[in-house]
Amino acid sequence: MAQTQEEASALTKRLLSFLPSNTDEPPFIEALHEDVVGPNVLLNTIVLENLRGVRHAQVITGVVDRADFLEAAPSCAQLIIGFGRIEGSTVA
C-alpha cells in the first residue's frame, strides 16, 4: 500500500503498464533483451520438500522478466495475486 501521493501514482502507473489500453487491443508485449532472462539462483537452491520459510512471491519474482512482479494483495496469506511478464507477455 502506498504511503504518499507520489508512491500511489507510481504504483498506479506500474499496474497499468501490465494491462492493455482497452478491451479491443491485444495485451502489450514488451521487447526482450538478452539481459532480461537469466539463471535464477533461488530456484536452484529450493528443495521441494523444504518450502517452509520461502515466500512464494519470491519464487515468482525469480521467474518473471526483470524480477518485476507486482503483488496486488501481499497481505493475503493463502493466495498470491499479482502481475508479471514472462518472455514479454503479461501474466496474472
XYZ file of N, CA and C in Angstrom:
276
model
N 0.837 -1.168 0.000
C 0.000 0.000 0.000
C 0.886 1.236 0.000
N 0.500 2.202 -0.779
C 1.269 3.440 -0.909
C 1.073 4.321 0.321
N 2.143 4.976 0.728
C 2.098 5.865 1.886
C 1.935 7.328 1.487
N 2.333 7.672 0.265
C 2.255 9.056 -0.196
C 1.560 9.106 -1.555
N 1.211 10.310 -1.949
C 0.579 10.514 -3.256
C 1.525 10.095 -4.383
N 2.824 10.382 -4.233
C 3.804 10.023 -5.258
C 3.929 8.513 -5.386
N 3.939 7.805 -4.246
C 4.001 6.341 -4.279
C 2.750 5.767 -4.924
N 1.581 6.325 -4.624
C 0.326 5.851 -5.210
C 0.324 6.051 -6.715
N 0.830 7.176 -7.161
C 0.903 7.452 -8.595
C 1.846 6.479 -9.292
N 3.008 6.234 -8.700
C 3.976 5.298 -9.283
C 3.411 3.877 -9.315
N 2.719 3.467 -8.261
C 2.127 2.138 -8.205
C 1.030 1.986 -9.258
N 0.234 3.030 -9.447
C -0.818 3.000 -10.463
C -0.228 2.887 -11.858
N 0.815 3.652 -12.144
C 1.480 3.577 -13.450
C 2.054 2.189 -13.683
N 2.643 1.607 -12.642
C 3.217 0.258 -12.771
C 2.124 -0.759 -13.067
N 1.009 -0.688 -12.337
C -0.104 -1.608 -12.574
C -0.633 -1.466 -13.992
N -0.841 -0.237 -14.436
C -1.376 -0.013 -15.781
C -0.420 -0.470 -16.874
N 0.872 -0.540 -16.578
C 1.835 -0.999 -17.587
C 1.632 -2.473 -17.937
N 0.963 -3.225 -17.070
C 0.715 -4.643 -17.328
C -0.562 -4.871 -18.137
N -1.405 -3.854 -18.268
C -2.731 -4.017 -18.869
C -2.815 -3.357 -20.243
N -3.669 -3.900 -21.148
C -3.871 -3.229 -22.444
C -4.647 -1.926 -22.244
N -4.559 -1.025 -23.208
C -5.241 0.265 -23.110
C -6.760 0.123 -23.090
N -7.280 -0.865 -23.822
C -8.719 -1.119 -23.816
C -8.961 -2.565 -24.222
N -10.231 -2.968 -24.226
C -10.551 -4.377 -24.499
C -10.387 -4.760 -25.957
N -10.290 -3.784 -26.837
C -10.137 -4.084 -28.262
C -8.687 -4.315 -28.668
N -7.753 -3.926 -27.828
C -6.335 -4.072 -28.146
C -5.773 -5.346 -27.525
N -4.826 -5.963 -28.208
C -4.156 -7.118 -27.593
C -3.247 -6.629 -26.467
N -2.933 -7.502 -25.533
C -2.021 -7.108 -24.457
C -0.666 -6.682 -25.011
N -0.049 -5.725 -24.364
C 1.268 -5.237 -24.745
C 2.303 -6.323 -24.500
N 3.181 -6.546 -25.466
C 4.284 -7.494 -25.303
C 5.568 -6.690 -25.308
N 6.268 -6.734 -24.194
C 7.493 -5.966 -24.039
C 8.636 -6.630 -24.799
N 9.425 -5.819 -25.499
C 10.589 -6.346 -26.215
C 11.616 -6.848 -25.201
N 12.174 -7.993 -25.477
C 13.147 -8.591 -24.562
C 14.569 -8.360 -25.039
N 15.452 -8.279 -24.104
C 16.873 -8.207 -24.379
C 17.517 -9.410 -23.706
N 18.724 -9.762 -24.099
C 19.374 -10.940 -23.534
C 19.566 -10.845 -22.030
N 19.720 -9.624 -21.495
C 19.957 -9.489 -20.069
C 18.693 -9.641 -19.234
N 17.521 -9.758 -19.875
C 16.263 -9.859 -19.143
C 16.113 -11.229 -18.509
N 16.428 -12.251 -19.247
C 16.240 -13.615 -18.774
C 17.604 -14.193 -18.417
N 17.700 -14.666 -17.195
C 18.960 -15.239 -16.760
C 18.715 -16.348 -15.756
N 19.773 -16.977 -15.285
C 19.604 -18.056 -14.322
C 19.054 -17.520 -13.002
N 18.251 -18.319 -12.345
C 17.673 -17.935 -11.069
C 18.325 -18.747 -9.972
N 19.104 -18.083 -9.152
C 19.828 -18.760 -8.083
C 18.866 -19.313 -7.043
N 17.813 -18.568 -6.707
C 16.864 -19.026 -5.704
C 16.202 -20.330 -6.122
N 15.798 -20.445 -7.389
C 15.146 -21.663 -7.844
C 16.078 -22.861 -7.776
N 17.367 -22.631 -7.969
C 18.319 -23.732 -7.904
C 18.564 -24.207 -6.484
N 18.241 -23.390 -5.477
C 18.508 -23.771 -4.093
C 17.295 -24.311 -3.361
N 16.113 -24.176 -3.939
C 14.898 -24.642 -3.262
C 14.762 -26.146 -3.420
N 14.543 -26.807 -2.321
C 14.240 -28.236 -2.331
C 12.739 -28.348 -2.137
N 12.070 -29.044 -3.011
C 10.612 -29.072 -2.986
C 10.048 -29.539 -1.652
N 10.748 -30.412 -0.957
C 10.247 -30.905 0.316
C 10.420 -29.885 1.432
N 11.198 -28.841 1.205
C 11.505 -27.887 2.259
C 11.125 -26.472 1.820
N 9.838 -26.250 1.560
C 9.390 -24.940 1.112
C 9.026 -24.006 2.264
N 9.066 -24.506 3.481
C 8.762 -23.638 4.624
C 9.825 -22.569 4.725
N 9.387 -21.362 4.967
C 10.313 -20.254 5.078
C 10.585 -19.553 3.759
N 10.083 -20.107 2.662
C 10.262 -19.472 1.357
C 8.956 -18.779 0.997
N 9.013 -17.480 0.793
C 7.832 -16.746 0.348
C 7.600 -17.098 -1.116
N 6.425 -17.562 -1.412
C 6.128 -17.978 -2.781
C 6.227 -16.809 -3.753
N 5.937 -15.602 -3.290
C 6.088 -14.435 -4.154
C 7.555 -14.246 -4.545
N 8.500 -14.635 -3.682
C 9.923 -14.560 -4.028
C 10.242 -15.497 -5.180
N 9.638 -16.665 -5.169
C 9.855 -17.628 -6.250
C 9.314 -17.070 -7.560
N 8.115 -16.493 -7.513
C 7.525 -15.903 -8.717
C 8.393 -14.759 -9.217
N 8.865 -13.915 -8.306
C 9.734 -12.804 -8.683
C 10.979 -13.314 -9.394
N 11.467 -14.472 -9.011
C 12.638 -15.039 -9.653
C 12.372 -15.593 -11.043
N 11.120 -15.812 -11.371
C 10.768 -16.406 -12.661
C 10.387 -15.353 -13.695
N 9.744 -14.282 -13.269
C 9.252 -13.286 -14.219
C 10.394 -12.423 -14.739
N 10.165 -11.805 -15.903
C 11.164 -10.946 -16.536
C 11.573 -9.814 -15.599
N 12.856 -9.538 -15.564
C 13.438 -8.438 -14.782
C 13.068 -8.489 -13.305
N 12.642 -9.636 -12.813
C 12.212 -9.792 -11.419
C 11.163 -8.746 -11.061
N 10.305 -8.410 -12.026
C 9.287 -7.383 -11.838
C 7.941 -8.053 -11.622
N 7.606 -8.318 -10.367
C 6.326 -8.920 -10.000
C 5.593 -7.934 -9.106
N 4.416 -7.525 -9.516
C 3.591 -6.613 -8.741
C 2.568 -7.441 -7.984
N 2.785 -7.616 -6.697
C 1.860 -8.391 -5.871
C 0.702 -7.489 -5.475
N -0.507 -7.850 -5.909
C -1.673 -6.997 -5.705
C -2.249 -7.108 -4.294
N -2.087 -8.232 -3.653
C -2.639 -8.422 -2.306
C -1.610 -9.127 -1.423
N -0.539 -8.424 -1.033
C 0.515 -9.081 -0.259
C 0.082 -9.561 1.119
N -0.999 -9.029 1.653
C -1.434 -9.443 2.989
C -2.283 -10.714 2.971
N -2.654 -11.183 1.797
C -3.449 -12.404 1.684
C -2.517 -13.605 1.821
N -2.630 -14.328 2.908
C -1.687 -15.407 3.205
C -1.910 -16.667 2.370
N -3.121 -16.912 1.933
C -3.433 -18.165 1.262
C -3.376 -18.103 -0.257
N -3.277 -16.901 -0.814
C -3.388 -16.752 -2.255
C -2.434 -15.671 -2.732
N -1.760 -15.918 -3.835
C -0.871 -14.912 -4.413
C -1.571 -14.315 -5.620
N -1.756 -13.003 -5.573
C -2.413 -12.291 -6.662
C -1.448 -11.232 -7.146
N -1.148 -11.237 -8.442
C -0.226 -10.233 -8.936
C -0.047 -10.297 -10.430
N 0.831 -9.419 -10.909
C 1.119 -9.302 -12.335
C 2.621 -9.373 -12.560
N 3.000 -9.978 -13.666
C 4.391 -10.028 -14.084
C 4.426 -10.266 -15.588
N 5.638 -10.408 -16.117
C 5.788 -10.730 -17.539
C 6.718 -11.926 -17.675
N 6.360 -12.808 -18.568
C 7.230 -13.926 -18.922
C 7.408 -13.871 -20.424
N 8.645 -13.776 -20.845
C 9.002 -13.610 -22.251
C 8.259 -12.431 -22.875
N 8.097 -11.352 -22.101
C 7.500 -10.124 -22.597
C 5.994 -10.039 -22.475
N 5.310 -11.151 -22.280
C 3.848 -11.150 -22.192
C 3.389 -11.078 -20.744
N 2.339 -10.306 -20.501
C 1.796 -10.160 -19.154
C 1.143 -11.453 -18.701
N 1.421 -11.828 -17.464
C 0.766 -12.958 -16.814
C 0.206 -12.481 -15.498
N -0.918 -13.058 -15.099
C -1.544 -12.656 -13.831
C -1.705 -13.868 -12.949
